[in-house]
């Protein structure tokens, strides 16, 4: 088991800067992120985007900021668990926590800091009535085991690479494959798009273009999918499986079940120290909310500093915290 | 002045007037007008959270480029008249248009 003082969930810019602020107070950090690399949105969504509101930088590219933050926290030797999602949080008798990820990594810590930005990424679900009722009963958002689709009537929805790739793959396995797409062309890999059109021409795949799925029905298990075309014509298809493939969208994920006060998909915090309603759990950055909240990296940095001042009492219960400027102390490492 | 109409998530419509020659995207106008839109990526067609449906005036708009269409393809609720507001420049092509806000709230 990994043992640390503070476990930070989220390795975006605010989570990274929290390591620096914690380090100044001699608190060690371990960071967990569902993404395979540090940097959060900045590295994942817009690494080349210039940012203009970081003090001291008239302009800095998102990835450059992440790289600089990594350099800034290097003296404090943070440890990382990347590419794993936090699943469970268990309170210990002494008030500390054990956090467990989906890959069974366990972290024992005195304080938990949620710096999850937009949250975990979960499948985008189409707005179809009863959709969730059929999850696991014919509706899935990814193909885990293609063999389970052998000789089945499968309907895929979407126009990206996943939809194209699985259409091609399942054409050799499923009894019937239908791909429903809102447009009449695909912008996935040209080779894949061409292959799908060829399969359609050969009659091995049904292509239903300029159409969307509008309803599903079944008794205990999915049986029919109703499709509405651009010209409003409605078709009903017999189907055993529906796999909407529309990528991922951020959600709070398991954090939503930890007893934290949630307001509009964000965690409510006390602005004196960014603590949540659960003792020893803090939330900083875009994932928190309070009156006047500004979703800026800048604000997250401020929140990280105040959080650390407050978290100190749990890590060093017998020590008095005395605030010192870095200009006075420099960067005292471990 | 360029005049068009914005429809919020509750179906309420509001006329909008923007001076000509202002180099803004429709997403920036939505933000500046206090409409609740996420626009996570800040206008780079990378997050699809500034999704709008063009109820009137779609044909007058320049066609969507690949980056915009790529993102629209990830939206399960994209319609045939969907666009990303960050990719629509505010110019005379918007005159008389009606845009319904569809992206998630901030």
Short mmCIF file of N, CA, C and O in Angstrom, two decimals, chain A residues 5-49:
data_model
loop_
_atom_site.label_atom_id
_atom_site.label_comp_id
_atom_site.label_asym_id
_atom_site.label_seq_id
_atom_site.Cartn_x
_atom_site.Cartn_y
_atom_site.Cartn_z
N UNK A 5 1.01 11.70 2.95
CA UNK A 5 0.27 12.63 3.81
C UNK A 5 -1.03 13.06 3.13
O UNK A 5 -2.10 13.00 3.71
N UNK A 6 -0.87 13.52 1.89
CA UNK A 6 -2.05 14.02 1.16
C UNK A 6 -2.20 13.22 -0.13
O UNK A 6 -1.24 13.08 -0.89
N UNK A 7 -3.39 12.71 -0.37
CA UNK A 7 -3.67 12.05 -1.65
C UNK A 7 -4.49 13.02 -2.48
O UNK A 7 -5.58 13.44 -2.07
N UNK A 8 -3.94 13.41 -3.62
CA UNK A 8 -4.62 14.38 -4.49
C UNK A 8 -5.25 13.62 -5.65
O UNK A 8 -4.56 12.90 -6.38
N UNK A 9 -6.54 13.78 -5.78
CA UNK A 9 -7.24 13.11 -6.89
C UNK A 9 -7.33 14.12 -8.03
O UNK A 9 -8.05 15.12 -7.94
N UNK A 10 -6.58 13.89 -9.07
CA UNK A 10 -6.54 14.80 -10.20
C UNK A 10 -5.16 15.41 -10.33
O UNK A 10 -4.68 16.08 -9.41
N UNK A 11 -4.52 15.16 -11.47
CA UNK A 11 -3.16 15.68 -11.68
C UNK A 11 -3.15 16.79 -12.72
O UNK A 11 -2.24 16.90 -13.54
N UNK A 12 -4.17 17.64 -12.67
CA UNK A 12 -4.20 18.82 -13.53
C UNK A 12 -3.35 19.92 -12.90
O UNK A 12 -2.66 19.69 -11.90
N UNK A 13 -3.38 21.13 -13.46
CA UNK A 13 -2.50 22.19 -12.95
C UNK A 13 -2.73 22.50 -11.48
O UNK A 13 -1.76 22.74 -10.74
N UNK A 14 -3.98 22.47 -11.04
CA UNK A 14 -4.27 22.81 -9.64
C UNK A 14 -3.79 21.70 -8.70
O UNK A 14 -3.19 21.97 -7.65
N UNK A 15 -4.00 20.46 -9.09
CA UNK A 15 -3.50 19.34 -8.31
C UNK A 15 -1.99 19.37 -8.22
O UNK A 15 -1.40 19.14 -7.15
N UNK A 16 -1.33 19.70 -9.33
CA UNK A 16 0.14 19.76 -9.34
C UNK A 16 0.64 20.89 -8.44
O UNK A 16 1.58 20.71 -7.66
N UNK A 17 -0.02 22.04 -8.51
CA UNK A 17 0.45 23.16 -7.69
C UNK A 17 0.22 22.89 -6.20
O UNK A 17 0.98 23.35 -5.35
N UNK A 18 -0.82 22.11 -5.91
CA UNK A 18 -1.07 21.75 -4.50
C UNK A 18 0.11 20.97 -3.94
O UNK A 18 0.42 21.08 -2.74
N UNK A 19 0.81 20.20 -4.78
CA UNK A 19 2.00 19.47 -4.33
C UNK A 19 3.06 20.46 -3.85
O UNK A 19 3.71 20.25 -2.83
N UNK A 20 3.20 21.55 -4.60
CA UNK A 20 4.20 22.57 -4.23
C UNK A 20 3.84 23.20 -2.88
O UNK A 20 4.67 23.28 -1.97
N UNK A 21 2.60 23.61 -2.75
CA UNK A 21 2.18 24.26 -1.50
C UNK A 21 2.28 23.30 -0.32
O UNK A 21 2.67 23.70 0.77
N UNK A 22 1.94 22.04 -0.57
CA UNK A 22 2.06 21.04 0.50
C UNK A 22 3.52 20.82 0.85
O UNK A 22 3.89 20.73 2.02
N UNK A 23 4.35 20.78 -0.17
CA UNK A 23 5.78 20.55 0.02
C UNK A 23 6.41 21.63 0.88
O UNK A 23 7.28 21.35 1.71
N UNK A 24 5.98 22.86 0.70
CA UNK A 24 6.52 23.96 1.50
C UNK A 24 6.26 23.72 2.99
O UNK A 24 6.99 24.21 3.85
N UNK A 25 5.17 22.99 3.26
CA UNK A 25 4.81 22.70 4.65
C UNK A 25 5.25 21.29 5.05
O UNK A 25 4.76 20.74 6.04
N UNK A 26 6.15 20.73 4.24
CA UNK A 26 6.70 19.39 4.54
C UNK A 26 5.64 18.30 4.54
O UNK A 26 5.68 17.37 5.34
N UNK A 27 4.66 18.45 3.67
CA UNK A 27 3.66 17.39 3.53
C UNK A 27 3.88 16.70 2.19
O UNK A 27 4.03 17.37 1.16
N UNK A 28 3.92 15.37 2.23
CA UNK A 28 4.16 14.61 1.00
C UNK A 28 2.84 14.31 0.30
O UNK A 28 1.81 14.14 0.94
N UNK A 29 2.92 14.24 -1.04
CA UNK A 29 1.70 14.03 -1.83
C UNK A 29 1.81 12.84 -2.77
O UNK A 29 2.89 12.58 -3.32
N UNK A 30 0.69 12.19 -2.94
CA UNK A 30 0.55 11.18 -4.00
C UNK A 30 -0.63 11.62 -4.86
O UNK A 30 -1.67 12.01 -4.34
N UNK A 31 -0.46 11.58 -6.17
CA UNK A 31 -1.53 12.02 -7.07
C UNK A 31 -2.08 10.84 -7.85
O UNK A 31 -1.32 9.98 -8.32
N UNK A 32 -3.39 10.84 -8.01
CA UNK A 32 -4.05 9.80 -8.81
C UNK A 32 -4.82 10.50 -9.94
O UNK A 32 -5.50 11.50 -9.69
N UNK A 33 -4.69 9.98 -11.14
CA UNK A 33 -5.47 10.56 -12.24
C UNK A 33 -5.91 9.44 -13.17
O UNK A 33 -5.17 8.50 -13.45
N UNK A 34 -7.13 9.58 -13.67
CA UNK A 34 -7.68 8.57 -14.59
C UNK A 34 -6.98 8.64 -15.95
O UNK A 34 -6.97 7.66 -16.69
N UNK A 35 -6.44 9.81 -16.26
CA UNK A 35 -5.74 9.94 -17.54
C UNK A 35 -4.32 9.36 -17.41
O UNK A 35 -3.76 9.34 -16.33
N UNK A 36 -3.77 8.93 -18.54
CA UNK A 36 -2.45 8.28 -18.46
C UNK A 36 -1.29 9.26 -18.31
O UNK A 36 -0.15 8.85 -18.16
N UNK A 37 -1.57 10.56 -18.37
CA UNK A 37 -0.49 11.53 -18.19
C UNK A 37 -0.96 12.67 -17.28
O UNK A 37 -2.17 12.85 -17.09
N UNK A 38 0.00 13.42 -16.73
CA UNK A 38 -0.38 14.55 -15.88
C UNK A 38 -0.80 15.72 -16.77
O UNK A 38 -0.58 15.72 -17.98
N UNK A 39 -1.44 16.72 -16.16
CA UNK A 39 -1.79 17.92 -16.91
C UNK A 39 -3.29 18.14 -17.09
O UNK A 39 -3.71 19.22 -17.46
N UNK A 40 -4.09 17.10 -16.84
CA UNK A 40 -5.54 17.25 -16.93
C UNK A 40 -5.99 17.75 -18.29
O UNK A 40 -5.43 17.37 -19.32
N UNK A 41 -7.00 18.64 -18.24
CA UNK A 41 -7.54 19.20 -19.50
C UNK A 41 -6.45 19.83 -20.36
O UNK A 41 -6.51 19.78 -21.58
N UNK A 42 -5.49 20.47 -19.70
CA UNK A 42 -4.48 21.22 -20.45
C UNK A 42 -3.70 20.31 -21.39
O UNK A 42 -3.48 20.64 -22.56
N UNK A 43 -3.30 19.15 -20.87
CA UNK A 43 -2.53 18.23 -21.72
C UNK A 43 -3.44 17.41 -22.61
O UNK A 43 -3.08 17.07 -23.74
N UNK A 44 -4.62 17.11 -22.12
CA UNK A 44 -5.51 16.19 -22.84
C UNK A 44 -6.29 16.91 -23.94
O UNK A 44 -6.45 16.39 -25.04
N UNK A 45 -6.76 18.12 -23.65
CA UNK A 45 -7.67 18.77 -24.60
C UNK A 45 -6.97 19.86 -25.41
O UNK A 45 -7.18 19.97 -26.61
N UNK A 46 -6.17 20.69 -24.74
CA UNK A 46 -5.63 21.82 -25.52
C UNK A 46 -4.17 22.13 -25.18
O UNK A 46 -3.85 23.24 -24.76
N UNK A 47 -3.27 21.18 -25.42
CA UNK A 47 -1.86 21.41 -25.03
C UNK A 47 -1.22 22.62 -25.73
O UNK A 47 -0.33 23.25 -25.17
N UNK A 48 -1.68 22.96 -26.93
CA UNK A 48 -1.04 24.06 -27.66
C UNK A 48 -1.76 25.39 -27.50
O UNK A 48 -1.40 26.39 -28.09
N UNK A 49 -2.81 25.40 -26.69
CA UNK A 49 -3.58 26.63 -26.53
C UNK A 49 -2.84 27.63 -25.65
O UNK A 49 -2.35 27.26 -24.57
#
